[in-house]
mmCIF file of C-alpha atoms in Angstrom:
data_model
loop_
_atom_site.group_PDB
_atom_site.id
_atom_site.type_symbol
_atom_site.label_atom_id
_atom_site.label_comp_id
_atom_site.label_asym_id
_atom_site.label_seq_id
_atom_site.Cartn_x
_atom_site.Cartn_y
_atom_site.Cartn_z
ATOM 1 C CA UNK A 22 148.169 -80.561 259.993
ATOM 2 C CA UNK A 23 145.559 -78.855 261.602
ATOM 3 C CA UNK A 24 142.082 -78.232 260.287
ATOM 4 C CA UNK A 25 141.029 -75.259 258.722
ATOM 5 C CA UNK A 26 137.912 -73.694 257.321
ATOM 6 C CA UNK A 27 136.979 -74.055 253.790
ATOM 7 C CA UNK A 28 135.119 -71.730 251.454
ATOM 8 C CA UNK A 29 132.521 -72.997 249.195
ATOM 9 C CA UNK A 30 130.618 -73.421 246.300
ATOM 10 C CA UNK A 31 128.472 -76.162 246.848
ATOM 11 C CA UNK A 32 131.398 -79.306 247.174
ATOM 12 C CA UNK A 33 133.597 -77.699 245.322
ATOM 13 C CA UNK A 34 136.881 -75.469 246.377
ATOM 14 C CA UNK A 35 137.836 -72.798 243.532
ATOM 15 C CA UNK A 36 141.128 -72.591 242.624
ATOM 16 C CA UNK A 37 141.598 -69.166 244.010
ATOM 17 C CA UNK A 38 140.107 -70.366 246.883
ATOM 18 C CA UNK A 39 142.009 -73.512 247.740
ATOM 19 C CA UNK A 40 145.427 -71.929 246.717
ATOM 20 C CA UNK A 41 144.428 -68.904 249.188
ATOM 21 C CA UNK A 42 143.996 -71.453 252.069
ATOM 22 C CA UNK A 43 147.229 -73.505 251.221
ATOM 23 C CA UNK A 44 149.152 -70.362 251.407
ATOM 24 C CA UNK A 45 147.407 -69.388 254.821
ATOM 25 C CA UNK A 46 148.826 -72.888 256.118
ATOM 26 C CA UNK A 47 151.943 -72.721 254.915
ATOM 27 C CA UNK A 48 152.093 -69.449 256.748
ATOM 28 C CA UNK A 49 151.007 -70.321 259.753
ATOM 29 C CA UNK A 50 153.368 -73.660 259.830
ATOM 30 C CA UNK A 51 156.107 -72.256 257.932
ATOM 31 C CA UNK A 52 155.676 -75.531 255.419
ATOM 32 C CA UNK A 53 153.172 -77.510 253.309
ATOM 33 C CA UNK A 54 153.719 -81.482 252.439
ATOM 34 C CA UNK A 55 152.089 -82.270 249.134
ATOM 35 C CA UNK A 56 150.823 -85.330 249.945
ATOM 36 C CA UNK A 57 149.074 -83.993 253.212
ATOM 37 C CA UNK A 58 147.338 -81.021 251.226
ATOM 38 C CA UNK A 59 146.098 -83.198 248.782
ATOM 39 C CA UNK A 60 144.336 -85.649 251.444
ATOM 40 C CA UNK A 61 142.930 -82.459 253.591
ATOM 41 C CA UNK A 62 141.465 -80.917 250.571
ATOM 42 C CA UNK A 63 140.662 -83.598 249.072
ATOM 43 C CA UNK A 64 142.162 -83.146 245.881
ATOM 44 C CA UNK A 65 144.697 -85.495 243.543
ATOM 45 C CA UNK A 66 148.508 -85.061 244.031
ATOM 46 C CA UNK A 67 148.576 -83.549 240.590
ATOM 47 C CA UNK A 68 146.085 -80.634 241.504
ATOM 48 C CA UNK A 69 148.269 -79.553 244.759
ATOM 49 C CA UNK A 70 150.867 -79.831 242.488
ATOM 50 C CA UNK A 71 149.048 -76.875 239.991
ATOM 51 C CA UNK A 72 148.549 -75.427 242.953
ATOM 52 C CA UNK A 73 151.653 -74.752 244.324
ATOM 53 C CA UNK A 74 153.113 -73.852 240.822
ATOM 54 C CA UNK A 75 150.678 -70.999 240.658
ATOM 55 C CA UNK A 76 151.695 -70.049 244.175
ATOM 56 C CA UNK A 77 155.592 -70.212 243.104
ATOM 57 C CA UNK A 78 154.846 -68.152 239.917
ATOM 58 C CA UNK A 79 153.376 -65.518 242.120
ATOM 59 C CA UNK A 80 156.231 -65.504 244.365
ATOM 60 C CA UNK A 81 154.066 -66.400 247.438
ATOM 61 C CA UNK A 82 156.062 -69.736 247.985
ATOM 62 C CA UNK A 83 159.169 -71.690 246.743
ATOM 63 C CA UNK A 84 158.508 -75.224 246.148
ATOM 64 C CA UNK A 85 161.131 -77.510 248.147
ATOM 65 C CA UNK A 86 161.264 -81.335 249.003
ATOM 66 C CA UNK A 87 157.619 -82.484 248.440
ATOM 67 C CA UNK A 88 156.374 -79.326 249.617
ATOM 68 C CA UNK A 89 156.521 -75.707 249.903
ATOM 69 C CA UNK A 90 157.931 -72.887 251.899
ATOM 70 C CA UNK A 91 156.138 -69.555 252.234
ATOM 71 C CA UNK A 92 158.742 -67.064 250.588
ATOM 72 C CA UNK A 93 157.612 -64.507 253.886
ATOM 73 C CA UNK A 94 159.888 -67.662 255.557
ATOM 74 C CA UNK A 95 162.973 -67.690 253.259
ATOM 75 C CA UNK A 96 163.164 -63.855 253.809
ATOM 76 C CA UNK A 97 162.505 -63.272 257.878
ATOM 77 C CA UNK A 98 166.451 -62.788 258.331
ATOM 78 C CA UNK A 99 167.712 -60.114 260.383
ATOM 79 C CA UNK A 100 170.827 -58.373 260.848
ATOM 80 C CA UNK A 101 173.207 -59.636 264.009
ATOM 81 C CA UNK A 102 172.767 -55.926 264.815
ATOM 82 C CA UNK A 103 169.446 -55.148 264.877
ATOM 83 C CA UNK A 104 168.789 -58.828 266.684
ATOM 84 C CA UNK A 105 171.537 -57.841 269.232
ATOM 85 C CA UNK A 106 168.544 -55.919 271.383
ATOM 86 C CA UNK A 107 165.868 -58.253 270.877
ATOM 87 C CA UNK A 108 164.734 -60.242 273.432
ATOM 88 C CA UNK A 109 167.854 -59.302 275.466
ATOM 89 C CA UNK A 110 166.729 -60.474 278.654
ATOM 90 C CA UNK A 111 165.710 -63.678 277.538
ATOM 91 C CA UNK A 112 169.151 -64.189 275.863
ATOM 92 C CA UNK A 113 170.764 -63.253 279.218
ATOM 93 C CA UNK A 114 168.959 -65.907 281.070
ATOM 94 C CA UNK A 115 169.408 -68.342 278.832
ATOM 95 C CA UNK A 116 173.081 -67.744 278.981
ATOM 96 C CA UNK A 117 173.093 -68.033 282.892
ATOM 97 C CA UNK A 118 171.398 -71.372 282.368
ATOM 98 C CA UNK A 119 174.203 -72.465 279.220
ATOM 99 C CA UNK A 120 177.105 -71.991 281.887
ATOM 100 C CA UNK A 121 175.679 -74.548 283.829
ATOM 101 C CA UNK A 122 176.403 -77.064 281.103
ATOM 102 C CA UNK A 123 180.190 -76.054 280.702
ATOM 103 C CA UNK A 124 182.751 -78.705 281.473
ATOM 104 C CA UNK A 125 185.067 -77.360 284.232
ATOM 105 C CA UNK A 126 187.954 -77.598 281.798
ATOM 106 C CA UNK A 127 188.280 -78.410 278.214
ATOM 107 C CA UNK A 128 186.638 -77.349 275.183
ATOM 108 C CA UNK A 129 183.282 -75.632 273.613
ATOM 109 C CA UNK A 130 182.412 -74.172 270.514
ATOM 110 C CA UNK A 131 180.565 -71.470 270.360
ATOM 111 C CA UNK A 132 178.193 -70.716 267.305
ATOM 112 C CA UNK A 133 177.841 -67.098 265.817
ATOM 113 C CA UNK A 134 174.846 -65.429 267.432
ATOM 114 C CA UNK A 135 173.627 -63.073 269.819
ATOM 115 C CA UNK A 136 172.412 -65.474 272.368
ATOM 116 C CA UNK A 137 175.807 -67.086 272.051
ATOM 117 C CA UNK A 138 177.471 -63.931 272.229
ATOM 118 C CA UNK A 139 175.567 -63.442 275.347
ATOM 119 C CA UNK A 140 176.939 -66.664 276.650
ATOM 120 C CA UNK A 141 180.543 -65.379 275.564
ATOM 121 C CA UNK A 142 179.704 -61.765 277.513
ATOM 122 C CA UNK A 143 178.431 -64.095 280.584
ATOM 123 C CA UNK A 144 182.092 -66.672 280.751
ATOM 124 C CA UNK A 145 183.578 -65.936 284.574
ATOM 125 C CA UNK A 146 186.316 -63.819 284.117
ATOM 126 C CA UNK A 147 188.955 -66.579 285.725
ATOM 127 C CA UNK A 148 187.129 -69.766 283.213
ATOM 128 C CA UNK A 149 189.887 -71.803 281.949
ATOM 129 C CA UNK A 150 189.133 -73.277 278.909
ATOM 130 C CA UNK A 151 189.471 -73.541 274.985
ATOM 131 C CA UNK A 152 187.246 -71.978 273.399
ATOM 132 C CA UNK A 153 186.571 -72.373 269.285
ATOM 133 C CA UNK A 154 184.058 -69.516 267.519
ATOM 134 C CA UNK A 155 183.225 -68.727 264.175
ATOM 135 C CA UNK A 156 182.157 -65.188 264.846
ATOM 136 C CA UNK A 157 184.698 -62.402 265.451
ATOM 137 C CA UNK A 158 182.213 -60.392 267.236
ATOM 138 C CA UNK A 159 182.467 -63.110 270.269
ATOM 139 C CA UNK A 160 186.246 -63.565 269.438
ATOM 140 C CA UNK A 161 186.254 -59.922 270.714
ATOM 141 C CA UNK A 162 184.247 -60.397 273.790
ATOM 142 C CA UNK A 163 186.808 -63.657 274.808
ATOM 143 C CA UNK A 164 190.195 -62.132 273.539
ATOM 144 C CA UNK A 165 190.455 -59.878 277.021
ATOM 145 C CA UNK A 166 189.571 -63.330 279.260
ATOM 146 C CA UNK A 167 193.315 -64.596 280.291
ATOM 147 C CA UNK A 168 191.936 -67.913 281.053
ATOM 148 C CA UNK A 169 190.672 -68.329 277.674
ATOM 149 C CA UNK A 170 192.828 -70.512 274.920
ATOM 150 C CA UNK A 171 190.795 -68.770 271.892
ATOM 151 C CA UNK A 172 190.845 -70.481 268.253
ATOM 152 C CA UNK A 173 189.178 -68.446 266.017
ATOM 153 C CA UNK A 174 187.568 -70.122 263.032
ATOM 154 C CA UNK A 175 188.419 -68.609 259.551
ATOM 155 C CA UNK A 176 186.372 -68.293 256.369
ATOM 156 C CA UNK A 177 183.726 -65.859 254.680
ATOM 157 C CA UNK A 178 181.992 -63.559 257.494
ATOM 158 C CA UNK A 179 178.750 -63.334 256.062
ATOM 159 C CA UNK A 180 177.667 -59.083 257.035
ATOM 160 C CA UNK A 181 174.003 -60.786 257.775
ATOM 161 C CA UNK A 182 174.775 -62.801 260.753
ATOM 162 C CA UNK A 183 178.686 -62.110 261.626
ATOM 163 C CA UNK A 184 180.176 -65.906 261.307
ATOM 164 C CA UNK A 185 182.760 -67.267 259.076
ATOM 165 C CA UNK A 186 181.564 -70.027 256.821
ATOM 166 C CA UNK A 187 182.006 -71.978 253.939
ATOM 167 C CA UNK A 188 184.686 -74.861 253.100
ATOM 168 C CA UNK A 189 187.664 -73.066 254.902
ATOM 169 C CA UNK A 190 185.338 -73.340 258.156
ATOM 170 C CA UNK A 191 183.793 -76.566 257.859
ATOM 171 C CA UNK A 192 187.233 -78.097 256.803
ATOM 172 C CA UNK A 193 188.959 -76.834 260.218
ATOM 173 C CA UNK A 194 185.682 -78.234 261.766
ATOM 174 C CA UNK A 195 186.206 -81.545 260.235
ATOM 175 C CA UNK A 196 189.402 -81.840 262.466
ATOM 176 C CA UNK A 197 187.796 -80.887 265.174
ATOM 177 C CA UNK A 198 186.157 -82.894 268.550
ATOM 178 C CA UNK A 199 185.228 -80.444 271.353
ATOM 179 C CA UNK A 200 183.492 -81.733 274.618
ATOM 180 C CA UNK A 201 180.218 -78.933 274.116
ATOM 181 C CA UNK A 202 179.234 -77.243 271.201
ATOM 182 C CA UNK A 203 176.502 -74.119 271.996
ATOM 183 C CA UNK A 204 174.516 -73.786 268.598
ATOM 184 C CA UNK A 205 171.990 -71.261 267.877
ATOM 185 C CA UNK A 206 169.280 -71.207 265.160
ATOM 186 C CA UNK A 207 166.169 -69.598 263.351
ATOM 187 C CA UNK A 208 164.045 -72.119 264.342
ATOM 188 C CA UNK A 209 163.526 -75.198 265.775
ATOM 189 C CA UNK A 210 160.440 -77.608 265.195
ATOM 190 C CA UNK A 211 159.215 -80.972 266.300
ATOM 191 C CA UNK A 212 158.765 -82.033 262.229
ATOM 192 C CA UNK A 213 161.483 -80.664 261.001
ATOM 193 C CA UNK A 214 164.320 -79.709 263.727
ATOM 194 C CA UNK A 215 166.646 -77.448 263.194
ATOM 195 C CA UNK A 216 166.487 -74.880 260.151
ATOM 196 C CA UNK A 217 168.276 -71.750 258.636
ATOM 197 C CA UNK A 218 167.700 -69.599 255.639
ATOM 198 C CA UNK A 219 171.148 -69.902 254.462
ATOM 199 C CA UNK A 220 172.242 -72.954 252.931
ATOM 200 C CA UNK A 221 176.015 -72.191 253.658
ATOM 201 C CA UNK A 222 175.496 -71.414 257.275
ATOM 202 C CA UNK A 223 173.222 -74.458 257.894
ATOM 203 C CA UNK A 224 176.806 -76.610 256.262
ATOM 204 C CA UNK A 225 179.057 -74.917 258.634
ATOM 205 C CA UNK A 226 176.333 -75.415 261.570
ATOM 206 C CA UNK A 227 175.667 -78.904 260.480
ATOM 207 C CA UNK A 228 179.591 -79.193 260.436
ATOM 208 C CA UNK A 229 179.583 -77.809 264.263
ATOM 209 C CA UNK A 230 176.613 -80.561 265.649
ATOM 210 C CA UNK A 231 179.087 -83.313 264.142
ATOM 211 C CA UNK A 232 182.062 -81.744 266.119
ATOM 212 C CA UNK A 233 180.687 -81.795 269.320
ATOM 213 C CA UNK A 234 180.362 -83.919 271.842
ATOM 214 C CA UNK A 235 177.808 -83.047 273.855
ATOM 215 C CA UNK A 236 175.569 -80.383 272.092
ATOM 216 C CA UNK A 237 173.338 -77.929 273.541
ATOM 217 C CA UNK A 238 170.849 -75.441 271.420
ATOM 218 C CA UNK A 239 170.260 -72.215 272.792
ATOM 219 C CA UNK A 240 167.537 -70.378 271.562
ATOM 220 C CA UNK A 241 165.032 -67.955 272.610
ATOM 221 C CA UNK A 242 161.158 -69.020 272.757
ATOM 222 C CA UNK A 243 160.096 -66.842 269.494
ATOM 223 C CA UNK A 244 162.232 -69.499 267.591
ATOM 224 C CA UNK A 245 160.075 -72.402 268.446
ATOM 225 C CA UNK A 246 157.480 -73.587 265.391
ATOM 226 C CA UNK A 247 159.995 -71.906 263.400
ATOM 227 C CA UNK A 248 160.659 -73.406 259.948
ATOM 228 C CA UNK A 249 163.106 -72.266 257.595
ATOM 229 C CA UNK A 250 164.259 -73.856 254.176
ATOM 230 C CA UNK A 251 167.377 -75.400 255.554
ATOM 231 C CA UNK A 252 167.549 -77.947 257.912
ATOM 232 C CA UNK A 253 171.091 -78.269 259.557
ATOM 233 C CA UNK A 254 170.089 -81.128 262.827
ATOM 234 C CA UNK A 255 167.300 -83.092 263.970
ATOM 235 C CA UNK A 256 165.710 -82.057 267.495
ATOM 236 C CA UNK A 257 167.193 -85.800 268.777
ATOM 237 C CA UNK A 258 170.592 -84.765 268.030
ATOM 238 C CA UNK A 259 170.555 -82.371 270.592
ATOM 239 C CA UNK A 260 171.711 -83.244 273.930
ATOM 240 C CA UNK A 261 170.354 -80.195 275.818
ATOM 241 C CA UNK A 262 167.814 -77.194 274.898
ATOM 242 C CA UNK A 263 167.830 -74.076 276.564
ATOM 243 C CA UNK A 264 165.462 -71.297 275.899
ATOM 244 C CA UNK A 265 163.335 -68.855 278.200
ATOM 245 C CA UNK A 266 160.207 -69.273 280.232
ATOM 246 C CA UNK A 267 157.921 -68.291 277.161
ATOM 247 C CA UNK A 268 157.908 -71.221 275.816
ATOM 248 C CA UNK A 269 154.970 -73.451 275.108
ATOM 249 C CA UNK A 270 154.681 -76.081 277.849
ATOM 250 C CA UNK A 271 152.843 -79.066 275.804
ATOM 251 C CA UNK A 272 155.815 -78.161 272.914
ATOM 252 C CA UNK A 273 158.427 -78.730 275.276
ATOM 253 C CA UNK A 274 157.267 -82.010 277.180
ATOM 254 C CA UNK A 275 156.846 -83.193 273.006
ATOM 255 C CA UNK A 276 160.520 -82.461 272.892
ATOM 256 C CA UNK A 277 161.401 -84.186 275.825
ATOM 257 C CA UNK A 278 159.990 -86.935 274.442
ATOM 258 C CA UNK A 279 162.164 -86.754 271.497
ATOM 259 C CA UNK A 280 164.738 -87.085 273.147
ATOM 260 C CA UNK A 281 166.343 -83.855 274.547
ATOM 261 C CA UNK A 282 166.449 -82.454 278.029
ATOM 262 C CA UNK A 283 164.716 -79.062 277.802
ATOM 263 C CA UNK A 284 165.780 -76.217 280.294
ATOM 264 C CA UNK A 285 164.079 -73.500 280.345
ATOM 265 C CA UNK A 286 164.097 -70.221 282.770
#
């Protein structure tokens, strides 16, 4: 946790005053650990604790495991069709980069999204392979690809981010072993991996990392030091991450080191 600067009277923090810089960090981080405020402000456990009530009651955060999530966080989802045009050119590159991890036959699964749906858009037109999708929006983009075999996950299309989920998809998922599974998300984060807003989706994603093989995120740079309130993978259960050429350096050799290869255009 990185250090920050404390107003005071005298030694002592306010109230007001420490609460105000607790929510500034969870802000900035997109999470607070309990046990980490309470050493940096020097405080007891039971004071963060206060703390972070007051913050909940004011709807500024929602306590969660140990800690606390800015509600700003819980609430930064955006329609598949408004995030269809951002950061299209980035999406397009890293889809160029995903088809470089395809198998030359067999299977993939590819997560609802529009950088995935970019990767659908970018398939050669004479690919041969099975292809499994929980988004009908890419099912559309495949169906007129002859090479394609195209297995179209079923369940609840959620109107926020176009993919089936829930028990009917993780259940077909369950049967499932493809060779490389292309998963997107809302942010990814040396602490605390992958996350999603939606507990539902992060099941059925969670459902697609165990399914694959080989898996592969691809996400664009603006998701990195993203945290949301539902973590779906760790960063070392990725085989491969792809984003653009924004991305921090120093955050992606700390990746690497994870584990992961990171490609990046």
């Amino acid at each position: 946790m990185g250090q920050i600067d404390r107003p005071t009277t005298g030694d002592t923090v306010y109230a007001a005053e420490r609460q105000q810089l607790i929510l500034t960090l969870a802000r900035a981080q997109g999470r607070v650990e309990g046990s980490a405020l309470a050493d940096q402000l020097e405080v007891t456990a039971e004071t963060i604790r206060r703390d972070l009530t007051a913050l909940e009651r004011r709807g500024l955060v929602k306590r969660a495991h140990g800690g606390a999530i800015p509600t700003d966080a819980l609430n930064s989802e955006i329609n598949v069709t408004e995030r269809i045009g951002r950061h299209l050119a980035d999406k397009r590159s890293i889809a160029q980069l995903a088809l470089e991890q395809l198998p030359q036959t067999g299977t993939i699964l590819l997560d609802a999204g529009t950088t995935t749906l970019a990767i659908a858009q970018a398939l050669p037109a004479d690919a041969e392979l099975t292809v499994v999708a929980n988004s009908p929006m890419i099912c559309a983009a495949l169906s007129t690809k002859p090479g394609i075999t195209l297995l179209q996950l079923g369940g609840q299309v959620r109107s926020m981010t176009g993919a089936a989920v829930g028990r009917w998809t993780t259940d077909a998922l369950a049967e499932l072993t493809v060779d490389v599974g292309f998963i997107g998300t809302n942010g990814f984060d040396l602490a605390r991996g992958l996350t999603t807003p939606d507990q539902i989706e992060a099941a059925t994603k969670r459902a697609m990392v165990i399914a694959s093989r080989t898996t592969v995120l691809v996400a664009d740079s603006s998701k990195a030091a993203s945290v949301h309130l539902h973590r779906f993978a760790t960063l070392e259960e990725m085989d491969v991450i792809i984003t653009d050429g924004d991305v921090d350096e120093d955050l992606a050799e700390a990746i690497r080191a994870a584990g992961p290869k990171v490609i990046h255009s």
